Coordinates of C-alpha atoms in Angstrom, one line a residue:
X124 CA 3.8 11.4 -4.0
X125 CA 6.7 11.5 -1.1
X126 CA 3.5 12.8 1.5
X127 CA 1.7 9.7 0.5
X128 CA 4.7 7.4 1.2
X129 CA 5.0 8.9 4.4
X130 CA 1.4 8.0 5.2
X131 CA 2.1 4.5 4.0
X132 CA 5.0 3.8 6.1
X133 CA 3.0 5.2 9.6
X134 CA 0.1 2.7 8.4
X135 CA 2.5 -0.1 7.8
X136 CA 4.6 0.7 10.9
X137 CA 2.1 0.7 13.4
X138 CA 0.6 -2.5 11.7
X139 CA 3.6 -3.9 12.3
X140 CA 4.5 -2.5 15.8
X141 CA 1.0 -4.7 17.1
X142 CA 3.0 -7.8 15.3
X143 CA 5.7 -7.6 17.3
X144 CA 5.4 -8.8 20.7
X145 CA 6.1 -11.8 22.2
X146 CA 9.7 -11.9 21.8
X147 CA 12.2 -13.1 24.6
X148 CA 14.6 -10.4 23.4
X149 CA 15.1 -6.8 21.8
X150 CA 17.2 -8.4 19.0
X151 CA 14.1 -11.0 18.0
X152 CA 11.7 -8.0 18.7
X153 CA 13.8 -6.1 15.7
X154 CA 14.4 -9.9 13.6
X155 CA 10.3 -10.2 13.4
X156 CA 9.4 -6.6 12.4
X157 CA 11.7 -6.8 9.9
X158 CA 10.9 -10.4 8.8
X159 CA 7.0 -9.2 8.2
X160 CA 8.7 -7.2 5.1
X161 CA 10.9 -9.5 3.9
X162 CA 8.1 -12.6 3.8
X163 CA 5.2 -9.7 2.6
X164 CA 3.5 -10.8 6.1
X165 CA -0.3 -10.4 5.4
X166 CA -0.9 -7.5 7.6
X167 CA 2.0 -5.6 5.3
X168 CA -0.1 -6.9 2.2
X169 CA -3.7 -5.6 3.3
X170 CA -1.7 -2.3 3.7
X171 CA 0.2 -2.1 0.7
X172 CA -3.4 -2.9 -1.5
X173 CA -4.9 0.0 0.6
X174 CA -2.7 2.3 0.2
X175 CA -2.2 1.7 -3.2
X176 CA -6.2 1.7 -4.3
X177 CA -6.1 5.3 -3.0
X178 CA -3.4 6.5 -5.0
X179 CA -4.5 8.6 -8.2
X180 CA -2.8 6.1 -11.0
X181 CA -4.7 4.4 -13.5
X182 CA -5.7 0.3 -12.7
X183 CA -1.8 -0.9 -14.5
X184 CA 0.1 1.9 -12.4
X185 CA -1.5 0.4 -9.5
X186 CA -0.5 -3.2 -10.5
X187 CA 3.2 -1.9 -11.1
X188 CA 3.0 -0.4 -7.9
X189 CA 2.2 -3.6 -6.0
X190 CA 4.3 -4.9 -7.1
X191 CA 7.2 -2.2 -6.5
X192 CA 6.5 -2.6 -2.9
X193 CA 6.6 -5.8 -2.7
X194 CA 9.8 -6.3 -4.5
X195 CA 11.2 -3.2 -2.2
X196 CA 10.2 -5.6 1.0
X197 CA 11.0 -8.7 0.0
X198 CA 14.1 -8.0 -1.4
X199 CA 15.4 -6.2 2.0
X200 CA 18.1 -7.7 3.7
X201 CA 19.2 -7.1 7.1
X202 CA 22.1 -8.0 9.7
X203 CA 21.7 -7.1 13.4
X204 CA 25.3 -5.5 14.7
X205 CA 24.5 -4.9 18.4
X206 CA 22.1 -4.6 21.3
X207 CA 22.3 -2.3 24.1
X208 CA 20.1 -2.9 27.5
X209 CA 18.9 0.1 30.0
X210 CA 16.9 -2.0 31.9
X211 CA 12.9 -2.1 29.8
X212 CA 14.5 0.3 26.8
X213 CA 17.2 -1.7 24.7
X214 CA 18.7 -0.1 21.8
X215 CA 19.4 -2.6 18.3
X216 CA 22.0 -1.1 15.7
X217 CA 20.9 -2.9 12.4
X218 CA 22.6 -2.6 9.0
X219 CA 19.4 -2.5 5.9
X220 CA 20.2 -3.2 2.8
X221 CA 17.4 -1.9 0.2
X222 CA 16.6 -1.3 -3.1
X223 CA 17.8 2.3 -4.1
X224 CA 14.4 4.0 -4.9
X225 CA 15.1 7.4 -4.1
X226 CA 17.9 7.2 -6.4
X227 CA 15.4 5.7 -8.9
X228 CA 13.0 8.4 -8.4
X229 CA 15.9 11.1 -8.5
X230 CA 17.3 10.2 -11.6
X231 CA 13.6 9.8 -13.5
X232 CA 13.2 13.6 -12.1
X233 CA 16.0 14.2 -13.9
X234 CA 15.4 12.9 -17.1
X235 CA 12.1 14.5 -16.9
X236 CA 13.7 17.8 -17.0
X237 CA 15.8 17.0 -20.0
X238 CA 13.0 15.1 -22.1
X239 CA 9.7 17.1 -21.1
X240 CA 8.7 16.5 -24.6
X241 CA 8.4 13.1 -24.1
X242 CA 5.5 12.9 -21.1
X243 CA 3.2 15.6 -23.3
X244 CA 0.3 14.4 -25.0
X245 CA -0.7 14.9 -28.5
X246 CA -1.5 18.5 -27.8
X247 CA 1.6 19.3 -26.1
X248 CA 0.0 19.2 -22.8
X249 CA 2.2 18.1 -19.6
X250 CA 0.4 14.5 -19.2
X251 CA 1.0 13.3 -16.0
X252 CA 0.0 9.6 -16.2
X253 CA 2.8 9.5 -18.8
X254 CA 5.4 10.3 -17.0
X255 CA 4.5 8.2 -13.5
X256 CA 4.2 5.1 -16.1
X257 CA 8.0 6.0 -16.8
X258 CA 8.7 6.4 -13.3
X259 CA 7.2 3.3 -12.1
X260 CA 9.0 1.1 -14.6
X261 CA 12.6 2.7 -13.7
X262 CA 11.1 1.7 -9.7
X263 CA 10.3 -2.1 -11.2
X264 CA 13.7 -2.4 -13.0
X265 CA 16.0 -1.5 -10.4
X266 CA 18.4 -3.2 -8.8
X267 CA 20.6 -0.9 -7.5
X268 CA 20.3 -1.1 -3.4
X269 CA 22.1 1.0 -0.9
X270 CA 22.2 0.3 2.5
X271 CA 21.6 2.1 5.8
X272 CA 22.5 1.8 10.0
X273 CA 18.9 2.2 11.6
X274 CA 18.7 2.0 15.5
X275 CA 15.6 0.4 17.0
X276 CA 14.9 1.4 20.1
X277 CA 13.0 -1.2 21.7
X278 CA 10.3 -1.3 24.8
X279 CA 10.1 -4.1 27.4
X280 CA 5.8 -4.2 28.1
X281 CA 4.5 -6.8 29.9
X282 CA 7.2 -9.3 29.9
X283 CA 7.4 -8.5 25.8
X284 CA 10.0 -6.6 23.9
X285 CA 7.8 -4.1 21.1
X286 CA 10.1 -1.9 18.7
X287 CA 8.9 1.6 18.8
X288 CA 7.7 3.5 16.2
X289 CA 10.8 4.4 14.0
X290 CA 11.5 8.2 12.9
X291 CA 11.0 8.9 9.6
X292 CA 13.9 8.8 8.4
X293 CA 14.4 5.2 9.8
X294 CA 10.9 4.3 7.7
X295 CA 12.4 5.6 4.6
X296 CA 15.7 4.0 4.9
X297 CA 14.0 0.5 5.1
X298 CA 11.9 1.5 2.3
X299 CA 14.8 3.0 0.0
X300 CA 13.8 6.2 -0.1
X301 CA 16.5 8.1 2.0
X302 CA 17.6 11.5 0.8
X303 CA 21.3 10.3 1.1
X304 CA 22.7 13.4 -1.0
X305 CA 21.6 17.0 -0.9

C-alpha cells in the first residue's frame, strides 16, 4: 500500500506544481500549493477518485478511503516561518501540521500481530479485506496529528514563482505518513 501512496503523492504533486504559478512571491507560491489541499482544490479531487478507483478494496473501502484523504488535506494546517532569496531559487521553511497516519497505520500493524485471529475468515484463512476495513476505520477515527518543518524550494520562471517538486519525504510529511521513529 505505501508504493501506491507514493504514486499518489507524484500524481497529486505535479497536479499541483501546474497550479502554482502566478504568484508575486516564493512565500504565496508555497501559501497556494498548500491551500489546493486544505480547500480539496478540484484538480486534488480528480486525483484522489483516480487513485483511489485503482486501489484493490471493495466499493465501501474505497468510500472510506475518500474520505481519509480528504479529511488528511483538509484538515492540514500550515504556518510559513521564513523565506530565503538566491536570486530565481528562494527557499520557504514551513511548519505542517497533519493528521498522524503513519502512526495510525503502525499501530493497526501492530494489533494485527497480536489479534491475527481476528482478520481470518470462517476457515481460518488470512482475509485481507478484513483487516484493511480495520485499518481504514483507525485512518477515519484519528485525530492525533504530528507536525513537520518541510523546505520548499521554489523556482522563479517567467516572471512566476513555481514550488518544485518536493522529496519524498516532504510528500509524506504533508500527507502524515512520515516514518518519524525507526
Amino acid at each position: 500500500m505505501k508504493k501506491k501512496i507514493y504514486i499518489l503523492l507524484i500524481i497529486i504533486s505535479g497536479i499541483l506544481l501546474v497550479g502554482c504559478t502566478n504568484s508575486m512571491t516564493a512565500r504565496e507560491a508555497v501559501r497556494d500549493y498548500l491551500e489546493m489541499y486544505v480547500t480539496l482544490d478540484n484538480k486534488v479531487i480528480e486525483q484522489i477518485d483516480e487513485y483511489v478507483e485503482n486501489e484493490e478494496f471493495n466499493e465501501e473501502q474505497k468510500k472510506i478511503y475518500k474520505e481519509i484523504l480528504k479529511k488528511e488535506y483538509s484538515t492540514l494546517s500550515y504556518e510559513i516561518l521564513n523565506e530565503t532569496y538566491d536570486g530565481d531559487v528562494a527557499y520557504v521553511k514551513t511548519k505542517v501540521k497533519v493528521m498522524d497516519l503513519y502512526k495510525v497505520q503502525k499501530d493497526s500493524s501492530d494489533y494485527y500481530e497480536n489479534h491475527k485471529k481476528e482478520f481470518n475468515d470462517e476457515k481460518g484463512i488470512y482475509d485481507k479485506s478484513k483487516f484493511l476495513t480495520y485499518k481504514l476505520k483507525q485512518m477515519m477515527d484519528a485525530t492525533e496529528t504530528t507536525t513537520y518543518e518541510i523546505e520548499f524550494k521554489v523556482i522563479k520562471e517567467d516572471n512566476n514563482w513555481n514550488v518544485s517538486q518536493l522529496s519524498n519525504e516532504d510528500l509524506e510529511k504533508i500527507h502524515g505518513i512520515y516514518k518519524y521513529e525507526e
